[in-house]
XYZ file of C-alpha atoms in Angstrom:
742
model
C 2.377 31.038 3.966
C -0.041 31.352 6.874
C -1.363 34.659 5.475
C -1.973 33.076 2.078
C -3.776 30.102 3.622
C -5.798 32.466 5.823
C -7.163 34.114 2.690
C -7.930 30.717 1.107
C -9.846 29.569 4.177
C -11.826 32.793 4.459
C -12.588 32.827 0.711
C -13.808 29.207 0.789
C -16.014 29.928 3.794
C -17.573 33.034 2.262
C -17.972 31.546 -1.240
C -19.020 28.147 0.013
C -21.456 27.272 -2.755
C -18.952 28.056 -5.505
C -16.287 25.925 -3.813
C -18.668 23.031 -3.158
C -19.898 23.268 -6.732
C -16.326 23.082 -8.031
C -15.670 19.856 -6.092
C -18.918 18.308 -7.293
C -18.117 19.349 -10.873
C -14.657 17.768 -10.633
C -16.202 14.469 -9.492
C -18.823 14.613 -12.235
C -16.259 15.253 -14.988
C -13.918 12.460 -13.858
C -16.614 9.825 -13.509
C -18.293 10.858 -16.761
C -14.995 10.272 -18.559
C -14.626 6.910 -16.828
C -18.115 5.914 -17.909
C -17.376 6.917 -21.502
C -13.888 5.423 -21.811
C -14.303 2.291 -19.636
C -10.594 2.094 -18.663
C -9.231 -1.186 -17.280
C -6.539 -1.857 -14.731
C -3.585 -4.085 -15.553
C -2.903 -7.199 -13.491
C 0.544 -8.079 -14.833
C 3.946 -6.933 -13.640
C 6.409 -5.200 -15.929
C 10.112 -4.835 -15.211
C 11.725 -2.650 -17.891
C 15.503 -2.532 -17.841
C 15.893 -5.978 -16.264
C 16.822 -9.307 -17.802
C 13.299 -10.589 -17.178
C 11.802 -7.498 -18.796
C 13.996 -7.937 -21.880
C 12.949 -11.590 -22.148
C 9.275 -10.646 -22.019
C 9.756 -7.979 -24.699
C 11.470 -10.519 -26.966
C 8.743 -13.081 -26.323
C 6.138 -10.546 -27.349
C 8.049 -9.718 -30.540
C 9.235 -13.163 -31.631
C 6.615 -15.456 -30.079
C 3.338 -13.503 -30.200
C 1.192 -16.656 -30.044
C 2.829 -17.820 -26.814
C 2.654 -14.296 -25.395
C -1.036 -14.096 -26.251
C -1.603 -17.414 -24.537
C 0.166 -16.090 -21.427
C -2.232 -13.129 -21.268
C -5.320 -15.375 -21.251
C -6.786 -17.287 -18.335
C -5.387 -20.790 -17.990
C -6.659 -22.477 -14.823
C -5.070 -25.571 -13.323
C -7.715 -27.966 -11.989
C -6.132 -30.384 -9.518
C -7.867 -33.609 -8.506
C -6.768 -36.052 -5.816
C -7.952 -39.236 -4.155
C -6.196 -41.296 -1.483
C -7.300 -44.558 -3.131
C -6.092 -43.467 -6.566
C -7.834 -41.532 -9.326
C -8.484 -44.714 -11.317
C -11.194 -45.542 -8.772
C -13.040 -42.289 -9.666
C -12.981 -42.450 -13.463
C -16.721 -41.871 -13.858
C -16.788 -38.797 -11.633
C -13.679 -37.354 -13.305
C -15.269 -37.823 -16.744
C -18.316 -35.931 -15.500
C -16.050 -33.165 -14.154
C -14.273 -32.925 -17.512
C -17.593 -32.642 -19.347
C -18.721 -29.772 -17.124
C -15.368 -27.971 -17.433
C -15.744 -27.990 -21.211
C -19.036 -26.116 -20.794
C -17.395 -23.154 -19.070
C -17.624 -19.802 -20.919
C -15.127 -19.119 -23.720
C -13.236 -22.399 -23.352
C -10.612 -22.810 -26.078
C -8.931 -26.072 -27.074
C -11.627 -28.110 -25.350
C -9.952 -31.264 -26.622
C -7.059 -30.743 -24.210
C -9.440 -30.936 -21.233
C -9.289 -34.636 -20.492
C -9.318 -37.235 -17.732
C -5.645 -37.516 -16.663
C -6.067 -41.256 -16.043
C -7.201 -41.754 -19.641
C -4.408 -39.535 -20.981
C -1.798 -41.517 -19.059
C -3.132 -44.792 -20.451
C -3.356 -43.575 -24.045
C -0.090 -41.590 -24.104
C 2.415 -42.994 -21.592
C 4.984 -40.358 -22.605
C 2.690 -37.638 -21.194
C 1.704 -39.526 -18.056
C 4.204 -37.727 -15.832
C 2.780 -34.326 -16.791
C -0.841 -35.133 -15.889
C -0.661 -37.874 -13.255
C 1.487 -37.829 -10.119
C 1.981 -39.257 -6.653
C 1.507 -42.825 -7.921
C -1.780 -41.987 -9.586
C -3.301 -40.174 -6.616
C -3.035 -36.613 -8.017
C -4.105 -35.448 -11.466
C -3.861 -32.197 -13.394
C -6.371 -30.767 -15.863
C -5.653 -27.492 -17.653
C -8.601 -25.324 -18.674
C -7.774 -22.518 -21.080
C -10.346 -19.776 -21.606
C -10.172 -16.972 -24.145
C -10.544 -14.360 -21.416
C -7.843 -11.743 -20.993
C -6.439 -11.896 -17.466
C -7.172 -8.185 -17.113
C -10.838 -8.880 -17.862
C -11.290 -11.833 -15.512
C -14.204 -11.225 -13.144
C -15.425 -12.772 -9.932
C -18.288 -14.288 -11.950
C -15.746 -16.196 -14.077
C -14.120 -17.454 -10.905
C -17.451 -18.424 -9.341
C -18.398 -20.414 -12.449
C -15.302 -22.603 -11.987
C -15.815 -22.883 -8.233
C -19.415 -24.040 -8.770
C -18.223 -26.849 -11.049
C -15.577 -27.914 -8.542
C -18.044 -27.941 -5.647
C -20.454 -30.123 -7.609
C -17.855 -32.855 -8.140
C -16.292 -33.012 -4.675
C -17.712 -36.316 -3.443
C -16.839 -39.852 -2.387
C -13.242 -39.076 -1.507
C -12.437 -37.036 -4.626
C -10.782 -33.703 -3.849
C -11.075 -31.012 -6.530
C -9.197 -27.692 -6.317
C -8.051 -24.929 -8.682
C -5.229 -22.436 -8.960
C -4.122 -19.748 -11.413
C -6.152 -18.399 -14.311
C -9.594 -17.171 -13.303
C -8.761 -17.907 -9.664
C -6.703 -14.728 -9.711
C -9.829 -12.587 -10.053
C -9.840 -9.985 -7.303
C -13.043 -9.579 -5.354
C -14.291 -6.045 -5.105
C -13.780 -4.554 -1.694
C -16.170 -2.348 0.215
C -16.504 -3.920 3.643
C -13.135 -2.641 4.821
C -13.861 0.911 3.678
C -17.303 0.923 5.325
C -15.876 -0.329 8.623
C -13.136 2.289 8.465
C -15.643 5.093 7.886
C -17.948 3.791 10.634
C -15.173 3.683 13.228
C -13.948 7.111 12.139
C -17.448 8.546 12.579
C -17.754 7.188 16.124
C -14.326 8.516 17.093
C -15.099 11.971 15.711
C -18.380 12.076 17.613
C -16.358 11.469 20.764
C -13.744 14.054 19.723
C -16.253 16.806 18.871
C -19.244 15.858 20.971
C -21.478 16.849 18.025
C -22.956 14.927 15.101
C -22.585 17.427 12.250
C -18.968 18.254 13.084
C -18.214 14.531 13.081
C -19.941 14.169 9.727
C -17.932 16.905 7.946
C -14.557 15.050 7.853
C -16.344 11.959 6.527
C -17.702 13.955 3.598
C -14.185 15.187 2.875
C -12.839 11.644 3.067
C -15.464 10.246 0.701
C -15.047 13.057 -1.815
C -11.250 12.964 -1.640
C -10.930 9.201 -2.023
C -13.603 9.115 -4.717
C -11.803 11.756 -6.759
C -8.407 10.083 -6.285
C -9.608 6.611 -7.294
C -11.438 8.204 -10.212
C -8.254 9.914 -11.413
C -6.272 6.691 -10.986
C -8.900 4.729 -12.915
C -8.923 7.348 -15.658
C -5.126 7.150 -15.875
C -5.458 3.437 -16.714
C -6.897 4.486 -20.082
C -3.659 6.185 -21.066
C -1.021 4.080 -19.312
C -0.590 0.714 -17.610
C -1.875 0.965 -14.038
C -1.797 -2.197 -11.942
C -4.926 -2.966 -9.935
C -2.777 -3.696 -6.883
C -1.933 0.010 -6.666
C -5.531 0.896 -5.789
C -5.419 -0.845 -2.391
C -2.810 1.443 -0.826
C -4.297 4.530 -2.487
C -7.662 3.686 -0.951
C -6.179 3.048 2.506
C -3.989 6.130 2.598
C -6.561 8.389 0.952
C -9.267 7.614 3.505
C -6.908 7.986 6.442
C -5.227 11.275 5.562
C -8.426 12.918 4.251
C -10.229 12.301 7.513
C -7.187 13.136 9.649
C -6.449 16.457 7.971
C -10.116 17.424 8.152
C -10.169 16.497 11.830
C -7.279 18.855 12.622
C -8.771 21.808 10.751
C -12.297 21.361 12.115
C -10.859 21.118 15.640
C -8.914 24.338 15.165
C -12.004 26.056 13.700
C -13.931 25.181 16.842
C -11.167 26.798 18.890
C -11.162 29.938 16.760
C -14.957 30.261 16.822
C -14.820 30.275 20.618
C -12.517 33.298 20.466
C -15.213 35.361 18.758
C -15.297 37.524 15.664
C -16.536 36.828 12.154
C -16.946 33.057 11.475
C -15.242 33.556 8.106
C -12.182 34.953 9.888
C -12.275 31.991 12.268
C -12.211 29.647 9.273
C -9.312 31.646 7.845
C -7.371 31.407 11.104
C -8.033 27.661 11.291
C -6.675 27.153 7.784
C -3.810 29.594 8.406
C -2.662 27.722 11.538
C -3.733 24.061 11.414
C -3.853 24.274 7.626
C -0.186 25.274 7.511
C 0.666 22.172 9.528
C -1.506 20.126 7.141
C 0.414 21.474 4.132
C 3.801 20.570 5.560
C 2.623 17.232 6.896
C 1.142 16.451 3.497
C 4.323 17.593 1.765
C 6.342 15.169 3.879
C 4.051 12.272 2.960
C 4.116 13.253 -0.726
C 7.923 13.302 -0.733
C 8.039 9.914 0.991
C 5.666 8.154 -1.412
C 6.582 9.993 -4.626
C 10.252 9.184 -4.035
C 9.328 5.555 -4.719
C 9.793 6.544 -8.371
C 13.564 6.340 -7.907
C 13.310 2.543 -7.611
C 12.307 2.264 -11.263
C 9.640 -0.425 -10.854
C 6.345 0.487 -12.582
C 4.106 -1.099 -9.928
C 5.903 0.672 -7.078
C 5.928 3.932 -9.028
C 2.165 3.638 -9.603
C 1.558 2.993 -5.913
C 3.728 5.933 -4.929
C 2.275 8.422 -7.396
C -1.274 7.260 -6.683
C -0.693 7.716 -2.953
C 0.866 11.139 -3.592
C -2.225 12.208 -5.555
C -4.412 10.973 -2.691
C -2.474 13.110 -0.205
C -2.531 16.198 -2.434
C -6.307 15.845 -2.863
C -6.640 15.411 0.914
C -4.653 18.604 1.546
C -6.688 20.563 -1.011
C -9.861 19.221 0.550
C -8.721 20.338 3.994
C -7.867 23.844 2.782
C -10.988 24.478 0.670
C -13.711 21.855 1.048
C -13.659 21.859 4.857
C -14.126 25.656 5.290
C -16.787 25.555 2.569
C -18.699 22.826 4.439
C -18.295 24.742 7.697
C -19.735 27.778 5.956
C -22.611 25.741 4.558
C -23.583 24.401 7.993
C -22.947 27.757 9.639
C -24.000 27.970 13.290
C -25.223 24.371 13.171
C -21.718 22.945 12.569
C -21.313 21.838 16.201
C -24.857 20.632 16.774
C -26.612 18.623 17.988
C -24.501 18.261 21.106
C -23.999 14.848 22.683
C -24.609 15.618 26.371
C -22.973 12.520 27.860
C -19.624 13.182 26.119
C -17.648 15.300 28.552
C -14.886 17.789 27.820
C -15.442 17.778 24.066
C -14.018 21.319 24.114
C -11.903 21.769 27.286
C -11.276 25.258 28.606
C -7.779 26.748 28.801
C -7.366 25.901 32.465
C -9.049 22.478 32.284
C -7.085 19.538 33.661
C -7.641 16.841 31.063
C -6.205 13.352 30.780
C -3.821 14.721 28.176
C -2.691 17.447 30.551
C -2.066 14.951 33.352
C -0.126 12.676 31.047
C 1.918 15.597 29.704
C 2.801 16.661 33.247
C 3.982 13.141 34.060
C 6.095 12.929 30.905
C 7.718 16.330 31.427
C 8.502 15.636 35.110
C 9.993 12.139 34.629
C 11.113 11.903 31.001
C 13.784 9.194 31.336
C 11.458 6.351 32.488
C 9.048 7.183 29.654
C 11.838 7.175 27.057
C 13.248 3.893 28.360
C 9.836 2.228 28.649
C 8.776 3.190 25.136
C 12.001 2.024 23.532
C 11.977 -1.280 25.455
C 8.504 -2.068 24.071
C 9.652 -1.340 20.521
C 12.854 -3.361 20.858
C 10.875 -6.336 22.183
C 8.447 -6.062 19.261
C 11.348 -5.978 16.802
C 12.897 -9.265 17.977
C 11.048 -11.496 15.425
C 12.647 -9.484 12.605
C 15.521 -11.972 12.735
C 13.278 -14.564 11.081
C 11.751 -12.203 8.528
C 11.491 -13.647 5.020
C 10.703 -11.724 1.874
C 9.108 -13.063 -1.292
C 6.414 -12.478 -3.882
C 3.921 -15.148 -2.881
C 0.661 -13.485 -3.898
C -1.414 -16.671 -4.007
C -4.835 -16.050 -2.485
C -6.156 -18.305 0.271
C -8.611 -20.106 -2.017
C -5.715 -21.247 -4.240
C -3.545 -22.660 -1.464
C -5.201 -26.104 -1.445
C -4.646 -26.424 -5.193
C -1.020 -25.349 -4.890
C -0.402 -27.912 -2.161
C -1.852 -30.718 -4.286
C 0.255 -29.673 -7.274
C 3.356 -29.695 -5.078
C 2.392 -33.135 -3.776
C 1.936 -34.648 -7.216
C 4.200 -32.708 -9.563
C 6.467 -30.428 -7.566
C 6.042 -26.860 -6.369
C 7.226 -25.288 -9.626
C 4.199 -26.165 -11.759
C 2.648 -22.883 -12.846
C 5.888 -21.021 -12.127
C 7.783 -21.868 -15.302
C 10.850 -19.942 -16.447
C 10.841 -18.887 -20.120
C 14.367 -18.881 -21.533
C 14.544 -16.793 -24.718
C 17.516 -17.170 -27.042
C 17.802 -14.787 -29.996
C 20.271 -14.143 -32.788
C 20.394 -11.008 -34.917
C 22.719 -12.678 -37.419
C 21.810 -16.085 -38.848
C 20.009 -18.893 -37.082
C 19.822 -19.576 -33.375
C 20.232 -23.357 -33.654
C 23.690 -23.645 -32.108
C 22.978 -21.169 -29.304
C 19.678 -22.858 -28.446
C 21.256 -26.301 -28.433
C 24.054 -25.103 -26.158
C 21.485 -23.578 -23.829
C 19.401 -26.754 -23.622
C 22.516 -28.848 -22.994
C 23.494 -26.522 -20.158
C 20.022 -26.566 -18.584
C 19.966 -30.378 -18.573
C 23.028 -30.351 -16.307
C 21.464 -28.068 -13.707
C 19.856 -29.267 -10.489
C 16.305 -28.301 -9.574
C 14.731 -28.810 -13.027
C 11.639 -31.000 -13.446
C 12.362 -33.736 -16.047
C 15.597 -32.196 -17.385
C 15.959 -35.038 -19.888
C 12.792 -33.853 -21.652
C 13.944 -30.216 -21.941
C 13.841 -28.995 -25.530
C 13.676 -25.759 -27.471
C 11.127 -24.424 -29.891
C 12.072 -21.960 -32.584
C 10.079 -19.417 -34.552
C 11.214 -20.578 -38.010
C 8.526 -21.458 -40.550
C 10.384 -22.621 -43.648
C 9.803 -26.312 -42.929
C 6.308 -27.295 -41.793
C 7.631 -30.612 -40.485
C 10.342 -28.898 -38.445
C 9.457 -25.304 -37.588
C 12.765 -24.881 -35.739
C 14.702 -24.754 -39.023
C 16.119 -21.272 -39.803
C 14.732 -19.853 -36.554
C 16.289 -16.596 -35.360
C 14.721 -17.013 -31.889
C 14.158 -19.949 -29.584
C 12.277 -20.455 -26.361
C 12.946 -23.062 -23.676
C 10.296 -23.626 -21.008
C 11.909 -24.726 -17.730
C 9.799 -25.969 -14.811
C 11.589 -25.620 -11.456
C 11.240 -28.277 -8.778
C 10.907 -25.573 -6.111
C 8.189 -22.969 -5.531
C 8.225 -19.768 -7.641
C 9.101 -17.484 -4.706
C 11.732 -19.768 -3.147
C 15.461 -19.096 -2.929
C 16.113 -22.327 -4.853
C 14.123 -21.076 -7.848
C 15.946 -17.751 -7.773
C 19.251 -19.645 -7.711
C 18.157 -21.794 -10.677
C 17.176 -18.686 -12.626
C 20.586 -17.109 -12.026
C 22.322 -20.353 -13.034
C 20.400 -20.343 -16.316
C 21.389 -16.730 -16.872
C 24.927 -17.888 -16.243
C 24.665 -19.844 -19.504
C 24.527 -16.558 -21.443
C 28.271 -16.567 -22.308
C 27.944 -20.035 -23.883
C 24.927 -18.886 -25.888
C 26.789 -15.748 -26.948
C 29.792 -17.804 -28.064
C 27.394 -19.798 -30.257
C 26.007 -16.627 -31.834
C 22.970 -15.831 -29.662
C 21.848 -13.818 -26.647
C 20.026 -15.347 -23.666
C 17.422 -13.871 -21.319
C 15.134 -15.471 -18.724
C 11.555 -14.249 -18.380
C 8.131 -15.331 -17.223
C 6.157 -14.231 -14.184
C 8.474 -16.128 -11.828
C 11.556 -14.391 -13.229
C 9.837 -11.006 -13.140
C 8.962 -11.488 -9.465
C 12.502 -12.579 -8.664
C 13.958 -9.557 -10.448
C 11.496 -7.370 -8.564
C 12.699 -8.695 -5.202
C 16.355 -8.230 -6.137
C 15.791 -4.681 -7.357
C 13.863 -3.750 -4.218
C 16.645 -5.090 -2.002
C 19.268 -3.003 -3.785
C 17.086 0.150 -3.774
C 16.076 0.154 -0.101
C 19.093 1.983 1.371
C 19.316 4.694 -1.344
C 15.573 5.250 -1.060
C 15.710 5.671 2.712
C 18.593 8.124 2.318
C 16.641 10.248 -0.193
C 13.389 10.290 1.786
C 14.875 10.830 5.225
C 17.323 13.426 3.910
C 14.682 15.562 2.186
C 12.208 15.241 5.043
C 14.904 16.104 7.582
C 15.613 19.365 5.753
C 11.902 20.205 5.685
C 11.578 19.471 9.398
C 14.461 21.846 10.164
C 12.503 24.603 8.452
C 9.224 23.635 10.107
C 10.527 23.429 13.682
C 13.595 25.688 13.348
C 15.478 23.092 15.337
C 18.015 20.329 14.778
C 17.029 18.277 17.807
C 13.333 17.879 16.978
C 13.891 16.414 13.470
C 16.762 14.233 14.748
C 14.740 12.758 17.616
C 11.737 12.255 15.367
C 13.803 10.458 12.712
C 15.548 8.158 15.202
C 12.188 7.360 16.766
C 10.873 6.385 13.345
C 13.692 3.842 12.972
C 12.607 2.139 16.209
C 8.929 2.097 15.250
C 9.472 0.712 11.742
C 11.781 -2.072 12.979
C 9.137 -3.015 15.546
C 6.542 -3.060 12.758
C 8.646 -5.420 10.643
C 9.088 -7.689 13.650
C 5.406 -7.933 14.540
C 4.281 -8.307 10.908
C 6.796 -11.109 10.368
C 5.655 -12.760 13.604
C 2.042 -12.773 12.438
C 2.343 -13.543 8.714
C 5.539 -15.618 8.506
C 5.511 -17.342 11.887
C 1.713 -17.640 12.040
C 1.461 -16.263 15.592
C -1.948 -15.755 17.199
C -3.650 -17.581 14.332
C -4.684 -14.362 12.576
C -4.061 -15.874 9.144
C -4.786 -19.354 7.840
C -1.722 -19.725 5.621
C 1.701 -18.370 6.537
C 3.788 -16.748 3.833
C 6.813 -14.481 3.456
C 6.341 -10.732 3.610
C 5.825 -9.218 0.188
C 9.150 -8.006 -1.175
C 7.873 -4.495 -1.831
C 6.331 -4.168 1.647
C 9.458 -2.959 3.530
C 10.328 -0.203 1.088
C 6.717 0.941 0.719
C 6.121 0.750 4.461
C 9.183 2.892 5.090
C 7.900 5.548 2.693
C 4.314 5.686 3.875
C 4.992 5.326 7.602
C 7.754 7.908 7.585
C 5.358 10.357 6.008
C 2.615 9.568 8.496
C 5.075 9.711 11.385
C 6.042 13.235 10.424
C 2.317 14.081 10.243
C 1.888 13.492 13.962
C 5.242 15.098 14.681
C 4.022 18.247 12.942
C 0.550 18.330 14.477
C 1.608 17.720 18.081
C 5.038 19.327 18.309
C 4.222 22.493 16.352
C 1.623 23.326 19.006
C 4.314 22.854 21.663
C 6.630 25.168 19.733
C 3.802 27.669 19.292
C 3.307 27.836 23.047
C 7.072 28.022 23.672
C 7.701 30.980 21.365
C 4.757 32.798 22.952
C 6.293 32.776 26.394
C 5.840 29.430 28.129
C 8.802 27.479 29.467
C 9.892 24.340 27.593
C 8.097 21.976 29.988
C 5.008 24.183 30.242
C 4.834 24.274 26.454
C 4.895 20.471 26.338
C 1.994 20.274 28.808
C 0.075 22.933 26.841
C 0.724 20.983 23.655
C -0.811 17.903 25.251
C -3.817 19.940 26.450
C -4.537 21.311 23.000
C -3.388 18.470 20.799
C -3.398 15.098 22.549
C -7.100 14.441 22.117
C -7.122 15.360 18.453
C -3.864 13.553 17.630
C -5.022 10.451 19.511
C -8.333 10.518 17.673
C -6.554 10.927 14.343
C -4.216 8.021 15.108
C -7.080 5.748 16.147
C -8.905 6.640 12.938
C -5.855 5.756 10.854
C -5.338 2.509 12.741
C -8.993 1.586 12.300
C -8.995 2.351 8.569
C -5.828 0.346 7.976
C -6.805 -2.544 10.266
C -10.179 -2.865 8.516
C -8.299 -3.952 5.399
C -7.434 -7.173 7.217
C -10.915 -8.183 6.006
C -9.934 -7.666 2.369
C -9.922 -10.814 0.209
C -6.442 -10.370 -1.295
C -3.215 -10.961 0.598
C -1.585 -7.734 -0.545
C -4.242 -5.485 1.003
C -4.457 -7.664 4.117
C -0.723 -7.601 4.836
C -0.347 -3.909 4.021
C -3.367 -2.984 6.126
C -2.045 -4.857 9.156
C 1.502 -3.520 8.884
C 0.331 0.074 8.427
C -2.049 -0.184 11.390
C 0.696 -1.553 13.648
C 3.171 1.035 12.382
C 0.818 3.927 13.146
C 0.138 2.516 16.618
C 3.837 2.214 17.460
C 4.801 5.544 15.967
C 1.858 7.699 17.037
C 1.321 6.450 20.566
C 4.812 5.372 21.621
C 7.172 7.595 19.634
C 5.203 10.802 18.983
C 3.064 10.837 22.163
C 5.682 9.531 24.610
C 9.310 9.325 23.477
C 9.556 12.578 21.497
C 7.902 14.850 24.128
C 9.930 13.147 26.871
C 13.164 13.747 24.958
C 12.193 17.390 24.387
C 11.475 17.788 28.100
C 14.915 16.353 28.834
C 16.573 18.828 26.463
C 14.615 21.844 27.711
C 15.178 25.147 25.882
C 18.015 23.612 23.833
C 15.453 21.631 21.815
C 14.029 24.768 20.178
C 17.078 26.529 18.806
C 19.234 26.610 15.683
C 22.873 27.659 15.361
C 22.972 31.341 14.427
C 24.538 30.715 11.024
C 21.862 28.149 10.152
C 19.046 30.272 11.567
C 19.877 32.953 8.984
C 19.679 30.438 6.127
C 16.414 28.736 7.057
C 13.225 30.272 5.660
C 10.600 31.238 8.240
C 7.527 29.257 7.184
C 5.450 30.595 10.105
C 3.911 27.170 10.598
C 2.458 28.321 13.928
C 0.434 30.945 12.058
C 1.695 33.844 14.172
C 0.831 36.349 11.432
C -2.844 35.388 11.418
C -3.187 34.267 15.033
C -5.412 37.165 16.034
C -6.773 38.213 12.626
C -10.398 39.250 13.080
C -10.447 38.472 16.817
C -12.112 41.151 19.004
C -9.483 42.881 21.145
C -11.046 41.690 24.391
C -10.653 38.067 23.230
C -7.191 38.282 21.700
C -5.456 36.696 24.671
C -3.390 33.603 24.250
C -5.775 31.369 26.129
C -7.698 29.238 23.681
C -10.398 26.685 24.202
C -9.773 23.452 22.358
């Protein structure tokens, strides 16, 4: 493989303008298609193959009007006053008048002062007025598809609310247009800025620091473009773009950093610059390919879970990594060729040891010597830190609470006046393929009325889709729908229990000639959590198993993959603990509103972090193996690996941490939580496991760490990840020694 990659690197360097033109053309084609087609991301969750998914399919088929209504923006406006809403009738009337003026309002007659509604229709009082008249609910329905809701739509509502907050009247909103996602940008800019500074320090030169940024921008731009284009032909959830953006930026810059660093080393050895680029791609590029392959396996394997959103995230992330690898192998040498002799200029004079000599005693060298001499204290110290960080995992809670911070106040008022389940209704669909559904629907309603945790169970009723009698549309219906409002919050265990109890009524419905399914967004989220829980262990087995086999081939060792995998377990448990401590327990005050960890976070974090963990394992440990097989002792090879790789690996890790941590500034909870957890995970795994525990364990094992049983050694393919076949290609004989400047 190294020989093949050598030729790719040399070709890209020599034919730089053709390669650069191809990348620019690819960007132009993708974004031209986007401009012409105007694809849109989905914002709903689909769960095919689940009870909730079946219910939603039946709703769409048998109750298209209700389904259509569910796809449009319906915002709950919540008003409250300690002295009672009756004392603010005039202001509420003014609020109602302004709400009716919002764009594309439908059914304006339903937008009314809850105090007036309660007085005119006492039977509806409980649905619009709560907490002894101190909390009121106004529903504003707009003919805007939820997928088309913009920040401008949200701002229009917020402006109306702000205008009427006065004299003790509190006005909040939740749902509907409040779900509009603000466009990011700040997080990405901060991530790129930090990465640029770190690369200046790593290279000691401005242009060299600039090259990986170009690769990152091009790679992420192309990936997001392809993902956006895919939304024209299939359902792609907007949530998937957050992780693709985070991972794409990080790996693009990291892979470029490793190859540019190796190119600098090879240029110092002399010979044709094109050959130096080939050697850089043939050595560091080989590590990039296998590191990228590990990440791709980890994220693409998310497909086995069978959840569209998770599959989209995984495949999108896999595309981002593939583009990053291709960029490292072709775009980087092409850019190096374009800049030529100016690639490592202008020099930054006050940055010392940007390219240490072979015999230089760097901080990395000193640290490597300490680790190799006293490995046990380093192993124990690193693991103690991770175990301590993992302690809060005992209180970890999972859920699908994706309410943004600006909706929390509205949710709290709704819970105060009407219960936490408002807006999280369960849609019970009863259908009969033979005859009417009357008996089955009646049996279902009777069963629901006996269950605990239902708001106003006595008022529960069913609506059919029959049309033979205009006075009673339920006559001759073959399908019925029962809307059940839970007392508890949508993501709570009590609501999940209620949903399962309703599903437990299916045998009674079947005995009466119908089938029963429970749908709605709340049910979909609950099914999602349950499916993720059941898929976690099989997923880990698939990912770790495949990656372990790859690592055996990469390192030609059983000990190195085993130590690396066990270290990953410690780092990911510590990540779960710290993330739970911050987001669920509210420690350090980093977030304003505590909430459970997103149900899909553990399984996605395992996939992404395992891939990234193996990245650093490959980049640092392969250099140690390279030195070992070329004659150094096991401990000397570890020190040499630190000399050549510690600065670059540390820089790469800091870049990743910075990119991920910057997403803490993102407006939506999903990106914020994922950014934090990924940043913490990279810190634990890169600096504690890969930079301390793994090298210390290898030092403890000595030569035994680098061998395979003879029978297995014959079966494992030699991938030549160290690039031995191209190590001295094009290097003048007087410079072909092993000593290399880094």
